[in-house]
mmCIF file of C-alpha atoms and ligand atoms in Angstrom:
data_model
loop_
_atom_site.group_PDB
_atom_site.id
_atom_site.type_symbol
_atom_site.label_atom_id
_atom_site.label_comp_id
_atom_site.label_asym_id
_atom_site.label_seq_id
_atom_site.Cartn_x
_atom_site.Cartn_y
_atom_site.Cartn_z
ATOM 1 C CA MET A 1 113.523 101.641 126.825
ATOM 2 C CA ASN A 2 117.004 100.569 127.801
ATOM 3 C CA THR A 3 120.001 101.879 125.961
ATOM 4 C CA TYR A 4 122.098 98.963 127.219
ATOM 5 C CA VAL A 5 121.523 95.738 129.068
ATOM 6 C CA THR A 6 120.577 96.360 132.715
ATOM 7 C CA SER A 7 121.408 94.528 135.943
ATOM 8 C CA ALA A 8 117.722 93.680 136.456
ATOM 9 C CA ALA A 9 117.430 92.200 132.961
ATOM 10 C CA ILE A 10 120.418 89.895 133.483
ATOM 11 C CA ARG A 11 119.147 88.707 136.846
ATOM 12 C CA GLN A 12 115.571 88.130 135.658
ATOM 13 C CA LEU A 13 116.589 86.291 132.526
ATOM 14 C CA ARG A 14 119.128 84.166 134.445
ATOM 15 C CA GLU A 15 116.554 83.228 137.087
ATOM 16 C CA ARG A 16 114.054 82.356 134.376
ATOM 17 C CA GLN A 17 116.596 79.878 133.010
ATOM 18 C CA ASN A 18 117.137 78.466 136.529
ATOM 19 C CA LEU A 19 120.829 79.184 136.277
ATOM 20 C CA SER A 20 123.048 80.121 139.194
ATOM 21 C CA GLN A 21 125.456 83.018 138.753
ATOM 22 C CA ALA A 22 128.262 80.456 138.590
ATOM 23 C CA GLU A 23 126.522 78.423 135.887
ATOM 24 C CA LEU A 24 125.889 81.497 133.777
ATOM 25 C CA ALA A 25 129.466 82.660 134.302
ATOM 26 C CA ASP A 26 130.736 79.276 133.219
ATOM 27 C CA ARG A 27 128.712 79.364 129.986
ATOM 28 C CA ILE A 28 130.227 82.644 128.884
ATOM 29 C CA GLY A 29 133.709 82.257 130.269
ATOM 30 C CA VAL A 30 133.684 84.853 133.053
ATOM 31 C CA SER A 31 133.826 84.495 136.843
ATOM 32 C CA SER A 32 130.709 84.285 139.000
ATOM 33 C CA LYS A 33 131.934 87.440 140.712
ATOM 34 C CA THR A 34 131.722 89.232 137.372
ATOM 35 C CA VAL A 35 128.108 88.108 136.896
ATOM 36 C CA SER A 36 127.350 89.208 140.443
ATOM 37 C CA LYS A 37 128.773 92.656 139.656
ATOM 38 C CA TRP A 38 126.604 92.943 136.548
ATOM 39 C CA GLU A 39 123.514 92.035 138.554
ATOM 40 C CA THR A 40 124.231 94.563 141.277
ATOM 41 C CA ALA A 41 124.989 97.384 138.856
ATOM 42 C CA LYS A 42 128.660 97.443 139.758
ATOM 43 C CA GLY A 43 129.717 96.647 136.243
ATOM 44 C CA LEU A 44 128.396 96.043 132.746
ATOM 45 C CA PRO A 45 129.213 93.242 130.330
ATOM 46 C CA ASP A 46 131.512 94.269 127.511
ATOM 47 C CA ILE A 47 129.682 94.582 124.192
ATOM 48 C CA SER A 48 131.617 91.580 122.865
ATOM 49 C CA LEU A 49 129.886 89.482 125.545
ATOM 50 C CA LEU A 50 126.320 90.438 124.635
ATOM 51 C CA GLN A 51 125.932 87.739 121.995
ATOM 52 C CA PRO A 52 127.272 84.907 124.192
ATOM 53 C CA LEU A 53 125.296 86.252 127.161
ATOM 54 C CA ALA A 54 122.065 86.321 125.126
ATOM 55 C CA ARG A 55 122.751 82.791 123.878
ATOM 56 C CA ALA A 56 123.392 81.537 127.409
ATOM 57 C CA LEU A 57 120.151 83.124 128.575
ATOM 58 C CA ASN A 58 118.273 81.686 125.587
ATOM 59 C CA VAL A 59 117.101 85.053 124.267
ATOM 60 C CA SER A 60 118.002 87.265 121.330
ATOM 61 C CA VAL A 61 120.315 90.240 121.870
ATOM 62 C CA ILE A 62 117.313 92.517 121.331
ATOM 63 C CA GLU A 63 115.374 90.698 124.061
ATOM 64 C CA LEU A 64 118.400 90.943 126.328
ATOM 65 C CA MET A 65 118.630 94.705 125.753
ATOM 66 C CA ASN A 66 114.902 95.049 126.248
ATOM 67 C CA GLY A 67 114.985 92.963 129.424
ATOM 68 C CA GLN A 68 112.201 90.626 128.522
ATOM 69 C CA HIS A 69 111.749 87.222 127.062
ATOM 70 C CA ILE A 70 108.968 87.228 124.518
ATOM 71 C CA VAL A 71 107.198 83.894 124.398
ATOM 72 C CA ASN A 72 105.308 83.570 121.168
ATOM 73 C CA LYS A 73 101.799 82.470 122.100
ATOM 74 C CA ASN A 74 100.590 83.913 118.905
ATOM 75 C CA VAL A 75 99.754 80.789 116.978
ATOM 76 C CA SER A 76 96.079 81.626 116.545
ATOM 77 C CA ALA A 77 96.412 85.379 116.739
ATOM 78 C CA ASN A 78 93.357 87.475 116.093
ATOM 79 C CA MET A 79 94.307 90.353 113.835
ATOM 80 C CA LEU A 80 92.113 92.632 115.925
ATOM 81 C CA ARG A 81 94.865 92.462 118.549
ATOM 82 C CA SER A 82 97.295 93.927 116.036
ATOM 83 C CA LYS A 83 99.971 96.261 117.258
ATOM 84 C CA PHE A 84 101.688 99.058 115.399
ATOM 85 C CA HIS A 85 105.239 100.247 115.926
ATOM 86 C CA VAL A 86 106.650 103.374 114.281
ATOM 87 C CA CYS A 87 110.331 104.273 114.259
ATOM 88 C CA PRO A 88 110.752 107.893 115.419
ATOM 89 C CA ILE A 89 113.954 108.201 113.396
ATOM 90 C CA CYS A 90 113.127 106.850 109.933
ATOM 91 C CA GLY A 91 109.326 106.587 110.113
ATOM 92 C CA ASN A 92 109.292 102.842 109.398
ATOM 93 C CA MET A 93 105.913 101.336 110.313
ATOM 94 C CA ILE A 94 105.878 97.767 111.552
ATOM 95 C CA HIS A 95 102.735 95.773 112.163
ATOM 96 C CA SER A 96 102.649 92.728 114.430
ATOM 97 C CA THR A 97 99.853 90.406 115.468
ATOM 98 C CA GLY A 98 101.127 89.865 118.999
ATOM 99 C CA ASN A 99 103.710 90.859 121.558
ATOM 100 C CA SER A 100 107.166 91.260 120.117
ATOM 101 C CA VAL A 101 110.390 93.126 120.637
ATOM 102 C CA ILE A 102 110.927 95.280 117.608
ATOM 103 C CA SER A 103 113.894 97.470 116.958
ATOM 104 C CA CYS A 104 114.637 99.927 114.149
ATOM 105 C CA CYS A 105 117.528 102.401 113.762
ATOM 106 C CA GLY A 106 118.902 101.053 117.060
ATOM 107 C CA VAL A 107 115.728 102.013 118.968
ATOM 108 C CA THR A 108 113.440 99.485 120.642
ATOM 109 C CA LEU A 109 109.963 100.456 119.485
ATOM 110 C CA PRO A 110 107.047 100.240 121.893
ATOM 111 C CA ALA A 111 103.675 99.006 120.649
ATOM 112 C CA LEU A 112 101.709 102.203 120.111
ATOM 113 C CA GLU A 113 98.618 102.771 122.163
ATOM 114 C CA ALA A 114 95.778 104.181 120.090
ATOM 115 C CA GLU A 115 93.587 107.020 121.350
ATOM 116 C CA ASP A 116 90.127 108.059 120.219
ATOM 117 C CA GLY A 117 90.322 110.739 117.562
ATOM 118 C CA ASP A 118 90.181 114.290 118.934
ATOM 119 C CA HIS A 119 89.038 117.446 117.190
ATOM 120 C CA ASP A 120 92.295 117.791 115.263
ATOM 121 C CA HIS A 121 92.548 114.070 114.520
ATOM 122 C CA ARG A 122 89.018 113.067 113.696
ATOM 123 C CA VAL A 123 88.088 110.738 110.902
ATOM 124 C CA GLU A 124 85.204 111.173 108.509
ATOM 125 C CA ILE A 125 83.854 108.104 106.723
ATOM 126 C CA GLU A 126 81.468 108.323 103.790
ATOM 127 C CA ASN A 127 79.975 105.485 101.731
ATOM 128 C CA VAL A 128 80.890 105.837 98.056
ATOM 129 C CA GLU A 129 79.570 103.101 95.775
ATOM 130 C CA ASP A 130 80.916 99.848 97.231
ATOM 131 C CA GLU A 131 83.768 101.579 99.032
ATOM 132 C CA HIS A 132 84.301 104.035 101.841
ATOM 133 C CA PHE A 133 85.869 107.427 101.466
ATOM 134 C CA ILE A 134 87.976 108.101 104.537
ATOM 135 C CA SER A 135 89.274 111.568 105.271
ATOM 136 C CA ILE A 136 91.066 113.138 108.196
ATOM 137 C CA PRO A 137 90.957 116.947 108.233
ATOM 138 C CA HIS A 138 94.556 117.362 109.363
ATOM 139 C CA PRO A 139 97.630 119.276 108.108
ATOM 140 C CA MET A 140 99.774 117.382 105.592
ATOM 141 C CA THR A 141 102.980 119.391 105.735
ATOM 142 C CA LYS A 142 106.433 117.821 105.633
ATOM 143 C CA GLN A 143 106.721 118.433 109.377
ATOM 144 C CA HIS A 144 103.287 117.319 110.545
ATOM 145 C CA TYR A 145 101.166 114.822 108.682
ATOM 146 C CA ILE A 146 99.096 111.658 108.765
ATOM 147 C CA SER A 147 101.425 108.919 107.591
ATOM 148 C CA PHE A 148 99.143 105.906 107.270
ATOM 149 C CA VAL A 149 95.616 104.623 107.606
ATOM 150 C CA SER A 150 94.935 100.947 108.395
ATOM 151 C CA PHE A 151 91.772 98.961 108.661
ATOM 152 C CA VAL A 152 92.053 95.768 110.690
ATOM 153 C CA THR A 153 89.468 93.008 110.998
ATOM 154 C CA CYS A 154 89.835 89.613 112.643
ATOM 155 C CA ASP A 155 91.443 88.119 109.552
ATOM 156 C CA ARG A 156 92.932 90.915 107.440
ATOM 157 C CA ILE A 157 94.624 94.273 107.406
ATOM 158 C CA GLN A 158 94.634 96.963 104.731
ATOM 159 C CA THR A 159 97.120 99.789 105.027
ATOM 160 C CA VAL A 160 97.356 102.910 102.921
ATOM 161 C CA LYS A 161 100.490 105.030 103.104
ATOM 162 C CA LEU A 162 99.865 108.761 102.978
ATOM 163 C CA TYR A 163 102.443 111.348 102.056
ATOM 164 C CA PRO A 164 103.049 114.955 103.113
ATOM 165 C CA GLU A 165 101.649 117.485 100.667
ATOM 166 C CA GLY A 166 98.997 114.951 99.576
ATOM 167 C CA ASN A 167 95.584 114.823 101.197
ATOM 168 C CA ALA A 168 94.819 112.868 104.333
ATOM 169 C CA GLU A 169 92.215 110.804 102.540
ATOM 170 C CA THR A 170 91.823 107.451 100.865
ATOM 171 C CA ARG A 171 89.255 104.958 99.624
ATOM 172 C CA MET A 172 88.990 101.581 101.289
ATOM 173 C CA GLN A 173 86.542 98.763 101.491
ATOM 174 C CA LEU A 174 85.571 98.529 105.129
ATOM 175 C CA ARG A 175 84.159 95.015 105.038
ATOM 176 C CA GLY A 176 82.977 93.558 108.316
ATOM 177 C CA ARG A 177 83.538 94.883 111.784
ATOM 178 C CA GLY A 178 86.970 96.163 112.492
ATOM 179 C CA ILE A 179 89.160 98.958 113.768
ATOM 180 C CA LEU A 180 90.276 101.878 111.681
ATOM 181 C CA TYR A 181 93.676 103.313 112.679
ATOM 182 C CA TRP A 182 95.382 106.479 111.546
ATOM 183 C CA TYR A 183 98.777 107.789 112.606
ATOM 184 C CA CYS A 184 99.969 111.380 112.999
ATOM 185 C CA ASN A 185 103.749 111.751 113.079
ATOM 186 C CA HIS A 186 103.465 114.294 115.935
ATOM 187 C CA HIS A 187 100.461 113.101 117.897
ATOM 188 C CA GLY A 188 100.587 109.342 117.512
ATOM 189 C CA LEU A 189 98.068 106.619 116.794
ATOM 190 C CA PHE A 190 94.291 107.061 116.774
ATOM 191 C CA SER A 191 91.569 104.486 116.276
ATOM 192 C CA LYS A 192 87.853 104.069 115.831
ATOM 193 C CA ARG A 193 85.739 100.909 115.810
ATOM 194 C CA VAL A 194 83.682 100.725 112.657
HETATM 195 FE FE1 FE2 B 201 98.662 115.827 114.422
#
């Protein structure tokens, strides 16, 4: 994660737009020497130039800071390719159905990679009437807890928010084949195909 725009990001995004240093410089009212300095890490654009620079490079400021241009090829996204992003500062959970650049509390959030449940993060699923009782034998203290459970199939997602001092359990209808996810605020995202 970049904390500020990098020389490599400026160069890559400029080349993707087929702009010369002089053309980019012209669009934002600086000299080509200035752009050259940015691209060789001998200087950084002033923060007041980030918006015009992003516009000239045809990306958002977030994409500029992240150093990549996200092309949305997500028109017929399969929900099974869902990605989860969790803000480490405020705990916000953001779900997306494809690649995206997501930022919260000033932090660019990576798409979380799910692991198989381990002994301390295992899921137990029991059929109860026409639903499933899902439980995760895990601490639920204010410091360390399971914060959500999601069940994703190709066309829908159900998410249940869990709270510290409650139980790490919920009822859900697990209809069809899908992926069950659960998230520990200390140990990250886990998943199981069901
Ligand atoms: Fe944990």
